[in-house]
Coordinates of N, CA, C and O and ligand atoms in Angstrom, one line a residue:
X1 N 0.8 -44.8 -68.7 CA 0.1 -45.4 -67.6 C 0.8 -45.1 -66.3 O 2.0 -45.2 -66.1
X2 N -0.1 -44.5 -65.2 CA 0.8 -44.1 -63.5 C 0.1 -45.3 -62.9 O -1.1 -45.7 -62.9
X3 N 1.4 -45.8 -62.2 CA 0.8 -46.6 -60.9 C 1.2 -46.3 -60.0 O 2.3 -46.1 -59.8
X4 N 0.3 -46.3 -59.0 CA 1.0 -45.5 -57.4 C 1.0 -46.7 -56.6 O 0.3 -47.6 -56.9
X5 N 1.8 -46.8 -55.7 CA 1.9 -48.0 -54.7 C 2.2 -46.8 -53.2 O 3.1 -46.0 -52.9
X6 N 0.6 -47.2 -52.5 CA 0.5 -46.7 -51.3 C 0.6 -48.2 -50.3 O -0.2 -49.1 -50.0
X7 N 2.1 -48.1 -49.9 CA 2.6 -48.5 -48.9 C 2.0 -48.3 -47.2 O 2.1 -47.3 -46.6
X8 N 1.6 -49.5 -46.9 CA 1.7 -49.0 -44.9 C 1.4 -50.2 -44.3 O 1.2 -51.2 -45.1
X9 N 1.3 -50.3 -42.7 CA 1.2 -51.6 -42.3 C -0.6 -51.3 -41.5 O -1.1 -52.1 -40.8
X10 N -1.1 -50.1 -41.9 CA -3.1 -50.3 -41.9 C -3.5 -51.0 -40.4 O -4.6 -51.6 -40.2
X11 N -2.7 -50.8 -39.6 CA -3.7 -51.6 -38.1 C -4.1 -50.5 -37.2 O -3.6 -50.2 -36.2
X12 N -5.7 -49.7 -37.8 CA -5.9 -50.7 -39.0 C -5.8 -49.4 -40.5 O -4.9 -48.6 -40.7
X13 N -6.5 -49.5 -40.9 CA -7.5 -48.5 -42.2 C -8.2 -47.6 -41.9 O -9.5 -47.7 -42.0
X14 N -7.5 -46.5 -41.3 CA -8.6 -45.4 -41.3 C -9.1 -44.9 -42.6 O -8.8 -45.3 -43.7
X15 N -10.5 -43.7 -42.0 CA -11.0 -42.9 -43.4 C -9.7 -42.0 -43.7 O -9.9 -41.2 -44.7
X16 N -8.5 -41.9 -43.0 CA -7.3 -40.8 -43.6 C -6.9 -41.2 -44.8 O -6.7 -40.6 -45.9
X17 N -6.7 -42.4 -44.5 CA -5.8 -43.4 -45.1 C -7.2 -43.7 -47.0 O -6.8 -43.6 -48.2
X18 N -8.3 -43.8 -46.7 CA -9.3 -43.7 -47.4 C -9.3 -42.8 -48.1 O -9.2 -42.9 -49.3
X19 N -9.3 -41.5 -47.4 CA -9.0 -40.4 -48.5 C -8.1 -39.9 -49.0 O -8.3 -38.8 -49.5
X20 N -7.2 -40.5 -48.9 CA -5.2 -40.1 -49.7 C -5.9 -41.4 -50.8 O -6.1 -41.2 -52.0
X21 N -6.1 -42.4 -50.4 CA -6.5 -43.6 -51.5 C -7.4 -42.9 -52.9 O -7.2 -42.9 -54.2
X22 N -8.6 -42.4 -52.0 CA -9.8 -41.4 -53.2 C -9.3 -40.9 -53.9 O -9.6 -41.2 -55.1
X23 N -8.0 -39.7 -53.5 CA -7.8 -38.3 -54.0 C -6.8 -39.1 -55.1 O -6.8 -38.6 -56.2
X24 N -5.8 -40.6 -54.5 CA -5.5 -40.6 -55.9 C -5.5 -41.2 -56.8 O -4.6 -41.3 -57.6
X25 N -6.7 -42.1 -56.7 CA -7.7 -42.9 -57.8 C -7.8 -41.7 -59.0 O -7.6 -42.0 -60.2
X26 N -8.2 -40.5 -58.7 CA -8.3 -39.8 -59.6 C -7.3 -38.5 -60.7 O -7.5 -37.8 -61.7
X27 N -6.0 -39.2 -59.4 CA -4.8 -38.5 -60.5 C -4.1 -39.8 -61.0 O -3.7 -39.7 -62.2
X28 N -4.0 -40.9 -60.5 CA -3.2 -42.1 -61.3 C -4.5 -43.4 -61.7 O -5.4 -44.1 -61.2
X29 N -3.8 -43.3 -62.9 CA -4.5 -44.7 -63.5 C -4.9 -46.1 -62.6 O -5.9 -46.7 -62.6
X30 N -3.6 -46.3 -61.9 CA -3.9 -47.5 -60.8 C -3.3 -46.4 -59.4 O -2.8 -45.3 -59.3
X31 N -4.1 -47.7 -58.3 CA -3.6 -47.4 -57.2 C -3.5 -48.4 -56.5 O -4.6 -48.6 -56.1
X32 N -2.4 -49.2 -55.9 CA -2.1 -50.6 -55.4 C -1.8 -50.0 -53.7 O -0.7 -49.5 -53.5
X33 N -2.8 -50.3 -52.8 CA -2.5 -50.5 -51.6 C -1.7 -51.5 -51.0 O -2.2 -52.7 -51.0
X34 N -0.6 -51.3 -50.6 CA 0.5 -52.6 -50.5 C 0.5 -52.9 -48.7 O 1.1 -52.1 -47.9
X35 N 0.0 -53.7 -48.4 CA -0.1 -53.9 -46.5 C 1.3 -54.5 -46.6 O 1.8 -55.3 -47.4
X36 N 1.6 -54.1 -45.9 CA 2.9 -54.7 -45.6 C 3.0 -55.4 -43.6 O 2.0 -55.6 -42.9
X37 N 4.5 -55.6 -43.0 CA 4.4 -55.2 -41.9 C 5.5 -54.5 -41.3 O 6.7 -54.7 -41.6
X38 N 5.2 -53.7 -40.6 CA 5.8 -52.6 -39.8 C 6.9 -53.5 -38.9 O 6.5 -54.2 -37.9
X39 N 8.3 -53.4 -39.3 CA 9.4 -54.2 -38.4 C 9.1 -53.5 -37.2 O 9.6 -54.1 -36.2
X40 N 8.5 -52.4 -36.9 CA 9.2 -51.5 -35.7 C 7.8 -51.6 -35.4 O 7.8 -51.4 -34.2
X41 N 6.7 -51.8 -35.6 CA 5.4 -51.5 -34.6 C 4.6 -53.4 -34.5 O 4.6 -54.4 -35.3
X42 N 4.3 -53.1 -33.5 CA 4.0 -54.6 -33.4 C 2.2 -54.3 -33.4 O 1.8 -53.3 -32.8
X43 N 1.0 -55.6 -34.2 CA 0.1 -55.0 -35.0 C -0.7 -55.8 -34.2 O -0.3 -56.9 -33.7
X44 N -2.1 -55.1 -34.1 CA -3.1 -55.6 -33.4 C -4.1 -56.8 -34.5 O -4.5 -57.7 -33.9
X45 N -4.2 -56.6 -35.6 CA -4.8 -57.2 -36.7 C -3.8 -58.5 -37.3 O -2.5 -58.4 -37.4
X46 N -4.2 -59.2 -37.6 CA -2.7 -60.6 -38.7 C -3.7 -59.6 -40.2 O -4.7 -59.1 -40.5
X47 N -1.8 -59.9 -41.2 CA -2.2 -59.1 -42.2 C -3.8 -60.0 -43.0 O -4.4 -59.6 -44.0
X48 N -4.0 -61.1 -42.3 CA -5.4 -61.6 -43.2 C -6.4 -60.9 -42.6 O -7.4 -60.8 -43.3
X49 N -6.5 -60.5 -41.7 CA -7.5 -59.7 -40.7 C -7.6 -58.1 -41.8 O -8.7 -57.6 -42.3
X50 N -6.4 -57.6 -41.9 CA -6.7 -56.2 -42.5 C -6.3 -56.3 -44.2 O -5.9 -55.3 -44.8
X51 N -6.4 -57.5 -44.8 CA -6.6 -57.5 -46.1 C -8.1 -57.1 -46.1 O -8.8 -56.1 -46.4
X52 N -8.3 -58.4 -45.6 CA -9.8 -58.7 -45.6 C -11.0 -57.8 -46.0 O -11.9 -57.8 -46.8
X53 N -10.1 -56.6 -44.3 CA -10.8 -55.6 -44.0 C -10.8 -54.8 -45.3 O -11.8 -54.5 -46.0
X54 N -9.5 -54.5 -45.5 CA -9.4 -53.0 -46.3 C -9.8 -53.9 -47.8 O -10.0 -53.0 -48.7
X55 N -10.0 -55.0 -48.3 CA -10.5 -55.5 -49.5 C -12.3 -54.9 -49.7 O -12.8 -54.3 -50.6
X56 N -12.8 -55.4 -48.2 CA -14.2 -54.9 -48.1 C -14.3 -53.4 -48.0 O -15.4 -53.2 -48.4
X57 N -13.8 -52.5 -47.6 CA -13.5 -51.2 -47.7 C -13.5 -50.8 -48.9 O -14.6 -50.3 -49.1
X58 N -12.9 -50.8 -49.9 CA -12.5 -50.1 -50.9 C -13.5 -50.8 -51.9 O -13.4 -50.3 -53.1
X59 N -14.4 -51.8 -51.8 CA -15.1 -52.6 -52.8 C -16.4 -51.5 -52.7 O -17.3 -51.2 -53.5
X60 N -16.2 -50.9 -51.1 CA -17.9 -50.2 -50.7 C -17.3 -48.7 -50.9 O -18.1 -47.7 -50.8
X61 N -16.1 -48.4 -51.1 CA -15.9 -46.7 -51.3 C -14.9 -46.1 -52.2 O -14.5 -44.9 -52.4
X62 N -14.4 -47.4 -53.1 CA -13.3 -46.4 -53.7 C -13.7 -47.1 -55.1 O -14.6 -47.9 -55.1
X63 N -12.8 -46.9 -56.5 CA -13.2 -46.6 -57.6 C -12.8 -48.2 -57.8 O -12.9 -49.0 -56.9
X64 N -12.5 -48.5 -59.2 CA -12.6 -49.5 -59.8 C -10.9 -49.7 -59.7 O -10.5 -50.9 -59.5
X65 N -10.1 -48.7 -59.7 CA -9.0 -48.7 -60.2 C -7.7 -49.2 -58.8 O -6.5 -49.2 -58.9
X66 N -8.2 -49.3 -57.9 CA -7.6 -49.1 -56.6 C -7.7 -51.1 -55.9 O -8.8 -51.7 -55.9
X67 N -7.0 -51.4 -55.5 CA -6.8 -52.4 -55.4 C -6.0 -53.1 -53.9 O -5.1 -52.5 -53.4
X68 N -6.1 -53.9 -53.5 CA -5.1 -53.9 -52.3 C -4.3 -55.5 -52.3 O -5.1 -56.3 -52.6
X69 N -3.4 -55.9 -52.1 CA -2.2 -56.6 -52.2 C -1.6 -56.5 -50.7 O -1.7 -55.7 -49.9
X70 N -0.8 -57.7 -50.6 CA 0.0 -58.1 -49.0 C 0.9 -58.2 -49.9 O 0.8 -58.5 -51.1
X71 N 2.4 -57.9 -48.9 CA 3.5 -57.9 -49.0 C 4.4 -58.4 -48.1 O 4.6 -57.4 -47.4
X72 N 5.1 -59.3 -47.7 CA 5.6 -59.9 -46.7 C 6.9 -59.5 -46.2 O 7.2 -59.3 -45.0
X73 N 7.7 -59.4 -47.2 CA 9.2 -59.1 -46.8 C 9.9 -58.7 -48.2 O 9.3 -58.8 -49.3
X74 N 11.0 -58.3 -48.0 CA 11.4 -57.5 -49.4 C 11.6 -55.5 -49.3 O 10.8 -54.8 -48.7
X75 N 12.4 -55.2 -49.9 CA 12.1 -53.7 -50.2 C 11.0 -53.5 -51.1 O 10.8 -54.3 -52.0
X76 N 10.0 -52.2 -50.8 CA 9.2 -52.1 -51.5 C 9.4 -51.1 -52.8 O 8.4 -50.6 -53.4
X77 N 10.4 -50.9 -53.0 CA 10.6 -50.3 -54.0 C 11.3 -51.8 -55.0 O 11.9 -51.6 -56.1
X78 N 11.2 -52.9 -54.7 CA 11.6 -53.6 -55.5 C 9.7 -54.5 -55.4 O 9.3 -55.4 -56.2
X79 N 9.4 -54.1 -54.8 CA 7.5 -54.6 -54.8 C 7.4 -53.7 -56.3 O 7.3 -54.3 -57.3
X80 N 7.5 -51.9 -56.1 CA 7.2 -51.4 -56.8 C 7.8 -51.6 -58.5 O 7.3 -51.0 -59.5
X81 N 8.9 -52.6 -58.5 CA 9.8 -52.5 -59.9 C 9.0 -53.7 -60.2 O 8.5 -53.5 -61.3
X82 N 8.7 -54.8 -59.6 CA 7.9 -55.8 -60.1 C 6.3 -55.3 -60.6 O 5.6 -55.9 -61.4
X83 N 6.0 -54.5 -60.1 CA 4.5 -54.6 -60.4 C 4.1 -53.2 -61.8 O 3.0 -52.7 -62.2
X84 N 5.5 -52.9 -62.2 CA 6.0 -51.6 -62.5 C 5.3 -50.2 -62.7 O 4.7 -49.4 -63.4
X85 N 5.7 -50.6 -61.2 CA 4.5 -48.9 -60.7 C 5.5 -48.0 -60.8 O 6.6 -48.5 -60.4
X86 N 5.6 -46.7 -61.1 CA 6.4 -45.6 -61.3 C 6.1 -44.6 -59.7 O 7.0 -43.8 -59.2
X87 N 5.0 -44.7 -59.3 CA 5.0 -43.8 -58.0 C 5.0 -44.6 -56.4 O 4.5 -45.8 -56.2
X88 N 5.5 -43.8 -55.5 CA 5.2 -44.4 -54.5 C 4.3 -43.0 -53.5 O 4.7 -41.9 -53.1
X89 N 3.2 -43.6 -53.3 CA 2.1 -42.4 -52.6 C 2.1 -42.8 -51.3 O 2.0 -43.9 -50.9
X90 N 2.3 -41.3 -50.1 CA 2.5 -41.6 -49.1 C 1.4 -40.3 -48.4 O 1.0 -39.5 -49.3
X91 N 1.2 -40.2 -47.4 CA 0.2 -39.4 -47.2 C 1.2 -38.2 -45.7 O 2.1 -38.7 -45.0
X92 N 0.9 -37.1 -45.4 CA 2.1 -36.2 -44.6 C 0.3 -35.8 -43.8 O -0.8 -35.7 -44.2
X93 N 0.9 -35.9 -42.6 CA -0.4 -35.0 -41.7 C 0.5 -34.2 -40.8 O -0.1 -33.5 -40.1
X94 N 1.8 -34.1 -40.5 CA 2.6 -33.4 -39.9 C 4.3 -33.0 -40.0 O 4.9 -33.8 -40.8
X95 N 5.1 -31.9 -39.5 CA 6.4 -31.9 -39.5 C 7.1 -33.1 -39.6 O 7.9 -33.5 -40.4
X96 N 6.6 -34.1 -38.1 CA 7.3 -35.1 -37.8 C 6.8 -36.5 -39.3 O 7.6 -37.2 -39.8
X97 N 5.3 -36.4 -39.7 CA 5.6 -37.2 -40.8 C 6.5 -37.0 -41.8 O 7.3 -37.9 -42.1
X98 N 6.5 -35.9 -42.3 CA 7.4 -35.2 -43.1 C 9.0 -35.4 -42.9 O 9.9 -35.5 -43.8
X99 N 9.0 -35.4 -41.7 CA 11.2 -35.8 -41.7 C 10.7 -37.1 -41.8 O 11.1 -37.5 -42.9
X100 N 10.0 -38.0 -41.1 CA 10.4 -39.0 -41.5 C 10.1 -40.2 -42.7 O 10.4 -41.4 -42.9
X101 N 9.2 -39.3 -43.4 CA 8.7 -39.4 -44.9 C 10.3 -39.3 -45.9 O 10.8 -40.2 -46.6
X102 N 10.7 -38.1 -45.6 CA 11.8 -37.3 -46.6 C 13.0 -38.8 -46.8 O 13.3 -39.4 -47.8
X103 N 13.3 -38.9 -45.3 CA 13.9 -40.0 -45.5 C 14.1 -41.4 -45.9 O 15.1 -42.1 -46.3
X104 N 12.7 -41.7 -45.7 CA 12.5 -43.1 -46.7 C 12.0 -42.5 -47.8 O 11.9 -43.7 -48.1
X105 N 11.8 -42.2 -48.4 CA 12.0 -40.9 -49.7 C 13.3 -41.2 -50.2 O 13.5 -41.9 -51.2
X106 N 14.2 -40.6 -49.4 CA 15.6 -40.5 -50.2 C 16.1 -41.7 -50.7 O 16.4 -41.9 -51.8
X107 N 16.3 -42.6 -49.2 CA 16.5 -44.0 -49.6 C 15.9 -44.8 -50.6 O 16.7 -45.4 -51.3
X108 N 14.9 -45.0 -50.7 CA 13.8 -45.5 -52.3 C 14.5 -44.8 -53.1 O 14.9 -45.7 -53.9
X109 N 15.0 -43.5 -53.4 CA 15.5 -43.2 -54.6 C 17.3 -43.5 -55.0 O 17.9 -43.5 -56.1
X110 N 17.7 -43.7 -53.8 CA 18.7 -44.3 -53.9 C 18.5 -45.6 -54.6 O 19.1 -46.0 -55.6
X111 N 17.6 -46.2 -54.0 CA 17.5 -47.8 -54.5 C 16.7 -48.1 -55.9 O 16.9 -49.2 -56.3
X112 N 16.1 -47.3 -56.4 CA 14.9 -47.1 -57.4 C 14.8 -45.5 -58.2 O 13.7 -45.0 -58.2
X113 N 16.0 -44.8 -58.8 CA 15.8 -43.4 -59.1 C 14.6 -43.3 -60.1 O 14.0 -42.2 -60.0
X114 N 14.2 -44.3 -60.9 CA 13.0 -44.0 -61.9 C 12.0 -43.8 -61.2 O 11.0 -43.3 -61.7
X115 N 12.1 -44.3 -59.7 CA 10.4 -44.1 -59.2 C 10.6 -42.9 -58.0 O 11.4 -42.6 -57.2
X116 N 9.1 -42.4 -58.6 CA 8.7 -40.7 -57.5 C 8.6 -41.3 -56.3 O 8.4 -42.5 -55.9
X117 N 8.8 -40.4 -55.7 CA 7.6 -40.8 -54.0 C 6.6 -39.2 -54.5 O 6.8 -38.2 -55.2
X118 N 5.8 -39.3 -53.9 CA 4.2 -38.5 -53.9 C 3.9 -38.3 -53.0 O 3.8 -39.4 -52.4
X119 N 3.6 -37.0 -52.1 CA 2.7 -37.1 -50.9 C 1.4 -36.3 -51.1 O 1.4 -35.4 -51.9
X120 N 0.3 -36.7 -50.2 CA -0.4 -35.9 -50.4 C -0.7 -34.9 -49.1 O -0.2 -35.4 -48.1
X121 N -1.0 -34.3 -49.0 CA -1.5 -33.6 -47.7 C -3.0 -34.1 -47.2 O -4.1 -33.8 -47.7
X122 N -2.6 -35.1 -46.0 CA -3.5 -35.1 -45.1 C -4.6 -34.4 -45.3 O -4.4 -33.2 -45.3
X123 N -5.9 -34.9 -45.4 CA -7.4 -33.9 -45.4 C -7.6 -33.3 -43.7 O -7.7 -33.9 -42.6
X124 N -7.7 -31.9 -44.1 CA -7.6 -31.3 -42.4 C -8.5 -32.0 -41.8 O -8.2 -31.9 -40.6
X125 N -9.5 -32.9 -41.8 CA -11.0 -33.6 -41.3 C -9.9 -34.7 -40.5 O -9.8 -34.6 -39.3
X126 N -9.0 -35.5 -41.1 CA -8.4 -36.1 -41.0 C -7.0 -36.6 -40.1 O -6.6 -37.7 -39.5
X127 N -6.4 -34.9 -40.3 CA -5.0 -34.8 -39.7 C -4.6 -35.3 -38.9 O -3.5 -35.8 -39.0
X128 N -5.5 -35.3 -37.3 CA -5.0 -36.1 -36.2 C -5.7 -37.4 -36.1 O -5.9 -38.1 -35.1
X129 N -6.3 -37.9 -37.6 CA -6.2 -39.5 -37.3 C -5.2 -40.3 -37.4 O -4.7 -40.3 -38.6
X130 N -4.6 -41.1 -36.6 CA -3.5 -42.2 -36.7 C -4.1 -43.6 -35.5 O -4.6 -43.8 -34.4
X131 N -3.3 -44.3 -36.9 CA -4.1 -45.9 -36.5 C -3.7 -46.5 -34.8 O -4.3 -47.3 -34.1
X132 N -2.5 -45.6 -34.4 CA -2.5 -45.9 -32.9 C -3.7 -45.2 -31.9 O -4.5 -45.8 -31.2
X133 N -3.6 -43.9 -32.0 CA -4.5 -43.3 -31.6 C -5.9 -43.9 -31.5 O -6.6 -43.7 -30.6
X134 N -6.2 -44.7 -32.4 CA -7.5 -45.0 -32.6 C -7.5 -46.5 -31.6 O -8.5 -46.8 -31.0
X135 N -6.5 -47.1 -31.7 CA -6.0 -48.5 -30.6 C -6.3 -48.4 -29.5 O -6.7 -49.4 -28.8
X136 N -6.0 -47.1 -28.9 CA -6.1 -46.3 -27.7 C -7.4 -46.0 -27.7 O -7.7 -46.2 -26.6
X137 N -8.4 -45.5 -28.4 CA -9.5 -45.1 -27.9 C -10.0 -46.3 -27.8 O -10.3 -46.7 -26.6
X138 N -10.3 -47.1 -28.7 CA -10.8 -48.3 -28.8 C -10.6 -49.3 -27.7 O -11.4 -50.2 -27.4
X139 N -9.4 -49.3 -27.1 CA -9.0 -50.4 -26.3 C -10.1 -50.1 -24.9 O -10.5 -51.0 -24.2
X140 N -10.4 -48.5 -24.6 CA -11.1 -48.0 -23.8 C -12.5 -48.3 -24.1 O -13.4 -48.2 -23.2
X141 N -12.9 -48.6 -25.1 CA -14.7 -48.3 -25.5 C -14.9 -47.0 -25.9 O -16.1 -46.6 -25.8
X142 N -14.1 -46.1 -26.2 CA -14.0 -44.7 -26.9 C -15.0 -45.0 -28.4 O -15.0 -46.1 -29.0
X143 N -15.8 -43.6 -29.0 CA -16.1 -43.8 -30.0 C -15.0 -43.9 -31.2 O -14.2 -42.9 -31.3
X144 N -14.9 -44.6 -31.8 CA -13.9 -44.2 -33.7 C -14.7 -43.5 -34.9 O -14.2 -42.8 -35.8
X145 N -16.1 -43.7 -34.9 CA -17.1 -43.7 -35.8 C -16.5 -42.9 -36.7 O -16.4 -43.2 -37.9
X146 N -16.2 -42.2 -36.4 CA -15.6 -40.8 -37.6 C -14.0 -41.4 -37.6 O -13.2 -41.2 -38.6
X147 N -13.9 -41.6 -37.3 CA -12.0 -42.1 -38.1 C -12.0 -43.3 -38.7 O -11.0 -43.7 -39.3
X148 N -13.1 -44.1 -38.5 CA -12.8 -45.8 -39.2 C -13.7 -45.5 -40.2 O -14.3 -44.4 -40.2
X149 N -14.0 -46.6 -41.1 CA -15.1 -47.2 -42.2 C -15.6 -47.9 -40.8 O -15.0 -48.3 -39.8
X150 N -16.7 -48.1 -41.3 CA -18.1 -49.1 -40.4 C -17.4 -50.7 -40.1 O -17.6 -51.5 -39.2
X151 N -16.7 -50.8 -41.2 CA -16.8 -52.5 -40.9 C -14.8 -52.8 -40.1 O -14.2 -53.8 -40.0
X152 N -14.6 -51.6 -39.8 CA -12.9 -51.3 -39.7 C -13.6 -51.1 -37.8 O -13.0 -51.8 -37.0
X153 N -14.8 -50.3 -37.2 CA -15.1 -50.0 -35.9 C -15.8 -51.2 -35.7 O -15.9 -51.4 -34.5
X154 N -16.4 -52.1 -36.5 CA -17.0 -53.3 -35.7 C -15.7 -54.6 -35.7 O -15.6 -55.6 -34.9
X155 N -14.8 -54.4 -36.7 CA -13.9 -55.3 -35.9 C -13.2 -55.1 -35.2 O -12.7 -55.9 -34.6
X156 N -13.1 -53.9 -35.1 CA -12.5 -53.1 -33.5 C -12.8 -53.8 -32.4 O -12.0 -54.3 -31.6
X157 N -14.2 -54.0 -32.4 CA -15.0 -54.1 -30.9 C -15.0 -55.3 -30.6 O -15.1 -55.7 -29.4
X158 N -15.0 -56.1 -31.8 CA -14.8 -57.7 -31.6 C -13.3 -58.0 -31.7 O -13.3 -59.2 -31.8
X159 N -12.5 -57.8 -31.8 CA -10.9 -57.5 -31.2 C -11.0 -57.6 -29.8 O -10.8 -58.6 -29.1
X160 N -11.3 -56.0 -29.6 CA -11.0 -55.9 -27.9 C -12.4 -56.5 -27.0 O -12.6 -56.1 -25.8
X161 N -13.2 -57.4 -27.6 CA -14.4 -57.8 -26.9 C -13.5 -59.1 -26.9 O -13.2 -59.4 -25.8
X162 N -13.1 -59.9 -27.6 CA -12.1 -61.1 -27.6 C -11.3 -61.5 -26.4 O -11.1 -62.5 -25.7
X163 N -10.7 -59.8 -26.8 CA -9.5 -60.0 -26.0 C -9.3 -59.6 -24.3 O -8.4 -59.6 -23.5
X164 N -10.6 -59.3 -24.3 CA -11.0 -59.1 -22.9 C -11.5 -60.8 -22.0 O -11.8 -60.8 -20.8
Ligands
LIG1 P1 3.5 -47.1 -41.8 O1 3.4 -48.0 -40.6 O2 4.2 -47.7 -42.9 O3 3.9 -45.7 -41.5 P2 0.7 -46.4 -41.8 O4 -0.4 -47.4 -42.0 O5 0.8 -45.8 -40.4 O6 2.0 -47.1 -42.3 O7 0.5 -45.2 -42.8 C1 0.7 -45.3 -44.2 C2 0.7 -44.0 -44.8 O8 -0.5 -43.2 -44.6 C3 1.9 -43.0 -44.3 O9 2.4 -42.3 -45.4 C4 1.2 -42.1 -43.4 O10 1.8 -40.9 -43.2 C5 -0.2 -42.0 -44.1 N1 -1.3 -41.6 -43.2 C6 -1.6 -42.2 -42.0 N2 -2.7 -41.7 -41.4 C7 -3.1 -40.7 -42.3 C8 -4.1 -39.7 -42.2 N3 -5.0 -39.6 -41.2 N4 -4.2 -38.9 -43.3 C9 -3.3 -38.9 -44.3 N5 -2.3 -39.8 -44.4 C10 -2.2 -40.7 -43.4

């Protein structure tokens, strides 16, 4: 049995992030989306806002096997020993993801040697979506249509229609 635990803090869920999820529903038996929160980035969504989201997300686009979970505090390689997932799936769209992938890589295996890390390569459609970028168009009234799921760009608008 493979369980992948795709780790991130999703503010919000792009379709990138959707299709590293797709691609590996169909190589691992499970796939546990673990929201966590980002110590170093401060998030536009509360993690009940993008459970929510990414729960209705994946109920309208991804397989049976794929699932999504909050995570509060803790190493997540000790998330991953509890739930005994053997992989940790992370997604690379550049150099700079990549060093700083390698590294929390190393460390997980320092802390967890039985468990992989996995990456997948970014879908070129994909590559320059990132959830800040998209914060930035959106905070403007920029289109997302093509980088969000539908119900990920209408809570966008009701966000920054809020918070205006
Ligand atoms: P974190 O804040 O933990 O980096 P993110 O939500 O930004 O979490 O990203 C989670 C994972 O998804 C990371 O491995 C990141 O590299 C990957 N990722 C982000 N955007 C994309 C994308 N457009 N295509 C493929 N992978 C992506």
């Amino acid at each position: 049995m493979t369980k992948a635990i795709y780790a991130g803090s999703f503010d919000p869920f792009t379709l990138g992030h959707l299709d590293i999820v797709n691609r590996a529903s169909t190589m691992f038996d499970e796939v546990i989306v673990a929201l966590g929160t980002n110590t170093s980035k401060s998030s536009l969504f509360t993690a009940d806002e993008k459970y929510e989201m990414i729960q209705e997300v994946l109920a309208e686009h991804a397989k049976d096997n794929v699932r999504v979970i909050q995570f509060t505090d803790g190493l997540i390689v000790d998330l991953a020993k509890e739930l005994d997932a053997n992989v940790m799936l992370r997604g690379l769209r550049s150099v700079s993801d990549m060093e700083y992938e390698m590294n929390i890589a190393s460390m997980n295996k320092t802390q967890a040697p039985e468990i992989e890390s996995v990456f997948l390569m970014a879908n070129e459609k994909y590559r320059f979506v990132s959830s800040s970028l998209i914060k930035e168009i959106a905070m403007f009234d920029g289109d997302i249509s093509s980088m969000v799921p539908d119900v990920v760009a209408e809570r966008m608008k009701e966000k920054y229609h809020e918070n205006k």
